[in-house]
PDB file of C-alpha atoms in Angstrom:
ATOM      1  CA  UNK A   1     -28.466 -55.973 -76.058  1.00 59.00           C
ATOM      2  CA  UNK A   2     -31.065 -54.739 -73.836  1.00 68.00           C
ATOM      3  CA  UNK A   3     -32.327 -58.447 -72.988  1.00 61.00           C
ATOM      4  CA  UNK A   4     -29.621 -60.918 -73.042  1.00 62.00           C
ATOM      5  CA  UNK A   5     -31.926 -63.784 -72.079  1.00 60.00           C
ATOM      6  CA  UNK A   6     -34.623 -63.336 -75.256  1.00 55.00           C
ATOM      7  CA  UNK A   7     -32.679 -65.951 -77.568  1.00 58.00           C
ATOM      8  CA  UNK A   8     -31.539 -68.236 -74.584  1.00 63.00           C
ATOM      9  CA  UNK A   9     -28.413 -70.230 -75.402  1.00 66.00           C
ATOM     10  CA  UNK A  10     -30.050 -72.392 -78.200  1.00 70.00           C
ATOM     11  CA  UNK A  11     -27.064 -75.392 -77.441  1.00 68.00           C
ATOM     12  CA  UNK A  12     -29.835 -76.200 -74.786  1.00 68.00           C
ATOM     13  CA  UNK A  13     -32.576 -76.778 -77.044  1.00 73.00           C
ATOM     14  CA  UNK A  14     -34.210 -79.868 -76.559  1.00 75.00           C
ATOM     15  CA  UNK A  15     -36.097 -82.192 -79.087  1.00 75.00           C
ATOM     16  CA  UNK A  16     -38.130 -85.671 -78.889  1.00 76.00           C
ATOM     17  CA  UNK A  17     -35.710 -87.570 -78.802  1.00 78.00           C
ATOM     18  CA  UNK A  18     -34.153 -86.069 -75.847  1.00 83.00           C
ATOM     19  CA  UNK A  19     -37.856 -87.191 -73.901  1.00 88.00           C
ATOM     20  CA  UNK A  20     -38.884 -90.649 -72.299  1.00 90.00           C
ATOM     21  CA  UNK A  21     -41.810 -91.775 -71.110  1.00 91.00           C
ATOM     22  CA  UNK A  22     -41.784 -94.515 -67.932  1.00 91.00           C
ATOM     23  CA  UNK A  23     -43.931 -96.875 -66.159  1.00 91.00           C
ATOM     24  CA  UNK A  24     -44.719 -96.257 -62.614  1.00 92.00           C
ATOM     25  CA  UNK A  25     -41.738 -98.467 -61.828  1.00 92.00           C
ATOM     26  CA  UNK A  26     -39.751 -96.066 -63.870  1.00 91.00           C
ATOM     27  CA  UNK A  27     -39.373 -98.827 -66.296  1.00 89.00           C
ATOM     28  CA  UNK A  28     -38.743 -97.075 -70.012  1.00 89.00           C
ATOM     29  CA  UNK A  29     -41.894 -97.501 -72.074  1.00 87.00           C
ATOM     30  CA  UNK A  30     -39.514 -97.923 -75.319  1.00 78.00           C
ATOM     31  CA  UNK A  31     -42.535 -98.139 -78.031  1.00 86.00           C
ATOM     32  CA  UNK A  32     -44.156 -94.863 -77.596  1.00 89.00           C
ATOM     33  CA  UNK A  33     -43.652 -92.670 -80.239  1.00 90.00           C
ATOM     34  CA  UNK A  34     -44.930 -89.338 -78.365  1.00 92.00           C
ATOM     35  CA  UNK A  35     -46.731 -87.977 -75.583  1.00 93.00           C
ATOM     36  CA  UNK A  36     -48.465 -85.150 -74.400  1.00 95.00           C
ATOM     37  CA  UNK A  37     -50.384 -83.898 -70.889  1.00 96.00           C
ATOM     38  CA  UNK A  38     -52.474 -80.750 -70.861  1.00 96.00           C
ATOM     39  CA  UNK A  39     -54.599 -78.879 -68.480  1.00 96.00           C
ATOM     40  CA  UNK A  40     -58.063 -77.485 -68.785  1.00 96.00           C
ATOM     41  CA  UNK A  41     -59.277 -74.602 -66.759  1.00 95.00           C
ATOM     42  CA  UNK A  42     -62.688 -74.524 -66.321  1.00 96.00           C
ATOM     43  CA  UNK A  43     -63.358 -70.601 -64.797  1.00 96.00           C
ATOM     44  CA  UNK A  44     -66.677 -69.348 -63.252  1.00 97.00           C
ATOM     45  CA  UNK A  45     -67.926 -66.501 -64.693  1.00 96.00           C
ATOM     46  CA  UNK A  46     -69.244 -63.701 -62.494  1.00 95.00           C
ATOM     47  CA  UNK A  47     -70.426 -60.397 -62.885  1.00 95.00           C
ATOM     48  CA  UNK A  48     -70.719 -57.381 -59.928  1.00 95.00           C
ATOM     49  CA  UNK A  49     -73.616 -54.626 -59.529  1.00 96.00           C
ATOM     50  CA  UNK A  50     -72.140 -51.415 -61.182  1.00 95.00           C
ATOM     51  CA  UNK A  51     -69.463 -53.584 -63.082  1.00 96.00           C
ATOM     52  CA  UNK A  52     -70.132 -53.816 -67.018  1.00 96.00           C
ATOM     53  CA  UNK A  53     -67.307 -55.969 -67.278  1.00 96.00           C
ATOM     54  CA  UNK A  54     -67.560 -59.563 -66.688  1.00 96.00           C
ATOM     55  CA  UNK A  55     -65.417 -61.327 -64.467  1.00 96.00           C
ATOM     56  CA  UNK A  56     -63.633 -65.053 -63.837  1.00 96.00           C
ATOM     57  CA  UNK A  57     -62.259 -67.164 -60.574  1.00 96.00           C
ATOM     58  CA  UNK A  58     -60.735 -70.117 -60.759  1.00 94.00           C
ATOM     59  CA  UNK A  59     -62.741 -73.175 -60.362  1.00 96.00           C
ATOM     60  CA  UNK A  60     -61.709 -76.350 -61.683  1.00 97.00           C
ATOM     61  CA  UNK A  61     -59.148 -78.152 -63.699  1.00 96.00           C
ATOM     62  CA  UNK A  62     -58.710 -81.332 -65.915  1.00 97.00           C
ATOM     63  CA  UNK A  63     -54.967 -82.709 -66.442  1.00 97.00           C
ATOM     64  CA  UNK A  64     -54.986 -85.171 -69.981  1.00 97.00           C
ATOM     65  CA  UNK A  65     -52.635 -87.210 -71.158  1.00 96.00           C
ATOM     66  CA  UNK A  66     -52.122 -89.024 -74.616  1.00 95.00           C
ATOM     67  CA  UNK A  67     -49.640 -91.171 -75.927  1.00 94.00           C
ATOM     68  CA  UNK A  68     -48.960 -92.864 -79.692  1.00 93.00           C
ATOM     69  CA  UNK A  69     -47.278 -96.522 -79.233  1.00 91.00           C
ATOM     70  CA  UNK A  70     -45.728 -97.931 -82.106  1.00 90.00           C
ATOM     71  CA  UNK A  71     -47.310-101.660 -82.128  1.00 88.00           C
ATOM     72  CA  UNK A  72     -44.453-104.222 -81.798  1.00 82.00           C
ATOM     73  CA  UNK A  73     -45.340-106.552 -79.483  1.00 75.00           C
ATOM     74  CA  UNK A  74     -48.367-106.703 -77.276  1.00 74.00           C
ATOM     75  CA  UNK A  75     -47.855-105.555 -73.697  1.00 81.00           C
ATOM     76  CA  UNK A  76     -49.061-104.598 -70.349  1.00 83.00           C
ATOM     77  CA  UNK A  77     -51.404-102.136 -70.897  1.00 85.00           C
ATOM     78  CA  UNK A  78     -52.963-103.343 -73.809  1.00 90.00           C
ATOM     79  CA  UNK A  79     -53.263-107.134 -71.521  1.00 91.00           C
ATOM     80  CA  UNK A  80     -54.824-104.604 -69.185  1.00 92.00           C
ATOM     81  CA  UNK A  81     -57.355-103.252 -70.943  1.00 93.00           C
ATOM     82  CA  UNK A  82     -58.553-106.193 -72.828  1.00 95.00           C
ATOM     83  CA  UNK A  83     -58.909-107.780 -69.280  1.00 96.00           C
ATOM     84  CA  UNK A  84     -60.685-104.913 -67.907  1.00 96.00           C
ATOM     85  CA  UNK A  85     -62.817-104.978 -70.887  1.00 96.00           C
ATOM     86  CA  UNK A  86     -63.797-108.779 -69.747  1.00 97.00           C
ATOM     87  CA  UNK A  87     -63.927-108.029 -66.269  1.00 97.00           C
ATOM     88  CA  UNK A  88     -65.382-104.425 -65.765  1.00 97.00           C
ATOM     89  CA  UNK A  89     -62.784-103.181 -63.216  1.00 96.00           C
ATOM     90  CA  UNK A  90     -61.192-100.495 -65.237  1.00 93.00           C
ATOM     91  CA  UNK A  91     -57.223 -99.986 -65.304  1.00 94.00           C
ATOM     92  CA  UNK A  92     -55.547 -96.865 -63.614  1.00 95.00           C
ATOM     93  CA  UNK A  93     -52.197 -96.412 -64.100  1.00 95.00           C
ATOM     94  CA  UNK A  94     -49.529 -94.069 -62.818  1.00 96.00           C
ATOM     95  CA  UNK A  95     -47.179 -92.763 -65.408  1.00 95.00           C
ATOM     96  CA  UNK A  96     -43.839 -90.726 -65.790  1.00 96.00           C
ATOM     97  CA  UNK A  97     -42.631 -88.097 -68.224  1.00 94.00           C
ATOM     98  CA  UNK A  98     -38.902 -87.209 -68.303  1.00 93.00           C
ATOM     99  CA  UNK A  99     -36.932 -84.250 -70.287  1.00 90.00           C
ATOM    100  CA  UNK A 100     -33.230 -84.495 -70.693  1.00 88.00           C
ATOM    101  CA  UNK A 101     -31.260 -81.396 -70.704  1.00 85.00           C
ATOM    102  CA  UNK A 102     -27.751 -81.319 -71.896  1.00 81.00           C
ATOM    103  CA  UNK A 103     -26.215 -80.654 -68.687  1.00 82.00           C
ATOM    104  CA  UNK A 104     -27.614 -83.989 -67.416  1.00 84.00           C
ATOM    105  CA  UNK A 105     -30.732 -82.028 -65.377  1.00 88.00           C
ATOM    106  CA  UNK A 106     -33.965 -83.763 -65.763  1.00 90.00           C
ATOM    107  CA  UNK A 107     -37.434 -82.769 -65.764  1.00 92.00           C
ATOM    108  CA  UNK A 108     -40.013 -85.308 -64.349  1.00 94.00           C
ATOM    109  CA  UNK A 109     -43.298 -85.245 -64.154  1.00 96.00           C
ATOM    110  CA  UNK A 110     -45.517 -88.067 -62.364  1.00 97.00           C
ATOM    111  CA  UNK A 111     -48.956 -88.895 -63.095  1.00 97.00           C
ATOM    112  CA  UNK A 112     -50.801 -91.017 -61.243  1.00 97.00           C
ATOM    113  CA  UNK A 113     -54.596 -92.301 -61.582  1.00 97.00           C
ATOM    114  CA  UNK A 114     -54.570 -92.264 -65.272  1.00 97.00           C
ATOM    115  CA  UNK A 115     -57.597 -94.290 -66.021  1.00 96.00           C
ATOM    116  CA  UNK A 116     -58.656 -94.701 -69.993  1.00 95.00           C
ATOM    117  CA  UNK A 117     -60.920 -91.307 -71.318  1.00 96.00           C
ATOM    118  CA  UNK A 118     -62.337 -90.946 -74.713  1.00 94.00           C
ATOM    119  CA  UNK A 119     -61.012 -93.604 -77.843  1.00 95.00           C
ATOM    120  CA  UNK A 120     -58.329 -95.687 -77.261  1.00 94.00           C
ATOM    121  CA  UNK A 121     -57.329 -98.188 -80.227  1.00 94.00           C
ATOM    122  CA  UNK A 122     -57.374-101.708 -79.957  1.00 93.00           C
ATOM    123  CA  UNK A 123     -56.516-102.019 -83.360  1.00 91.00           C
ATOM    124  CA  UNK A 124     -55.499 -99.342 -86.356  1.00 89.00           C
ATOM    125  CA  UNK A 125     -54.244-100.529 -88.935  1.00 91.00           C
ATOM    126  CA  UNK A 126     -53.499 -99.139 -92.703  1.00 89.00           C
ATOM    127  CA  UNK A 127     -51.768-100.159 -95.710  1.00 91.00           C
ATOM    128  CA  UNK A 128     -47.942 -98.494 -96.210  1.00 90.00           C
ATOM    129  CA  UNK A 129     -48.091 -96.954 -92.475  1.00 88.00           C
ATOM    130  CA  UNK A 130     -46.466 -98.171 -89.291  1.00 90.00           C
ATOM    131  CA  UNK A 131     -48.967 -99.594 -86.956  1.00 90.00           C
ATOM    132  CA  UNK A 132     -49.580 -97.293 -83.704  1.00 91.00           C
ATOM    133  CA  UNK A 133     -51.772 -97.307 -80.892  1.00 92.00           C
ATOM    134  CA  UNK A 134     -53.401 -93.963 -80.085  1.00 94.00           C
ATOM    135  CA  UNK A 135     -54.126 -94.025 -75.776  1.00 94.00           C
ATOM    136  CA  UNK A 136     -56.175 -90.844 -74.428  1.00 96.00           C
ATOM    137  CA  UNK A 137     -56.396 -90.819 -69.821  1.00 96.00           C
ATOM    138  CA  UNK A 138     -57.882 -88.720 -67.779  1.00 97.00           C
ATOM    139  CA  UNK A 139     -55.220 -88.143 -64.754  1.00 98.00           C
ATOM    140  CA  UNK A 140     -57.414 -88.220 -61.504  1.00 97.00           C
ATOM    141  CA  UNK A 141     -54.326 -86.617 -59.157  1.00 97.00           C
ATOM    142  CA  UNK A 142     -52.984 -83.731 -59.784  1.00 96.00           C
ATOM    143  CA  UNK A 143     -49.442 -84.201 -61.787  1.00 97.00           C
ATOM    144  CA  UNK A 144     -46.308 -83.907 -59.415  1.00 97.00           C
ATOM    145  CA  UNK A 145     -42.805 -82.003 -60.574  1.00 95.00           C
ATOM    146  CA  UNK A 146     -40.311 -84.265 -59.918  1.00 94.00           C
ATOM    147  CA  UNK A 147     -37.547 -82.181 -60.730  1.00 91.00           C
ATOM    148  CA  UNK A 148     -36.496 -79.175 -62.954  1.00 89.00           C
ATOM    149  CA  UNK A 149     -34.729 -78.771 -65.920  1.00 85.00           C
ATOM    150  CA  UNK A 150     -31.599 -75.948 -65.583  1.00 81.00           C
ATOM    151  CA  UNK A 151     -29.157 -74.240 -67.971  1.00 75.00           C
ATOM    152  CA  UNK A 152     -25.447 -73.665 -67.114  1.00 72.00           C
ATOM    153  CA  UNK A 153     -24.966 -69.863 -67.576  1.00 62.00           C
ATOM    154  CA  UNK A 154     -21.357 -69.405 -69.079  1.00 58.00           C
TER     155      UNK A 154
END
């Protein structure tokens, strides 16, 4: 085999369940269901005398972050929010994602300043379903690696 590290060694596959998501305390948020972060690159476009082509730089980026909670009880953040909602000061919380890998590595990824962006439900309920809570933030800092996720080579 030409490239022996195309397949990986699929033992070290990981799923949801293997992934947490914490407080800023490091305190397991046990109700979400799933989360994601993404960044946005926002390029500027340029173009050079005697160049047809068009060209991009980096410029700026946006880092989101989403999570689905399964409504069981309410908590923290949603006591947050409904105060800020009364008082005006807006919540910002710092957040942390973790990956387990089989050999006990970790990834972790910290993100702090993660005020409220776009919808987040107070409410959402619907007949026959499990009631969630759908949370969208805009992290202000950029996200910090914690640590790495490995796989033993046998």
């Amino acid at each position: 085999m030409r490239n022996e590290r195309a397949s990986s060694d699929t033992r070290h596959a990981r799923t949801g369940k293997d992934g947490a998501f914490f407080n800023k305390d490091g305190v397991l948020i046990a109700t979400v269901e799933q989360f994601t972060s993404n960044v946005s690159w926002n390029n500027a476009k340029y173009s050079v005398l005697g160049d047809a082509q068009e060209h991009e730089t980096a410029n700026t980026f946006a880092i989101s972050l989403t999570m689905s909670q399964i409504v069981v009880e309410d908590d923290e953040f949603i006591v947050e929010l409904m105060t800020s909602l009364q008082t005006q000061v807006m919540p910002s919380w710092t957040f942390q994602g973790s990956l387990l890998g089989r050999n006990g590595s970790e990834e972790r990824v910290i993100y702090r300043e993660c005020v409220p962006s776009g919808q987040v439900d107070i409410q959402n309920v619907a007949v026959g379903d499990v009631i969630k809570r759908n949370w969208n933030f805009f992290v202000n800092r950029a996200p910090s690696l914690q640590s790495l996720l490995s796989v033993d080579r046998d």
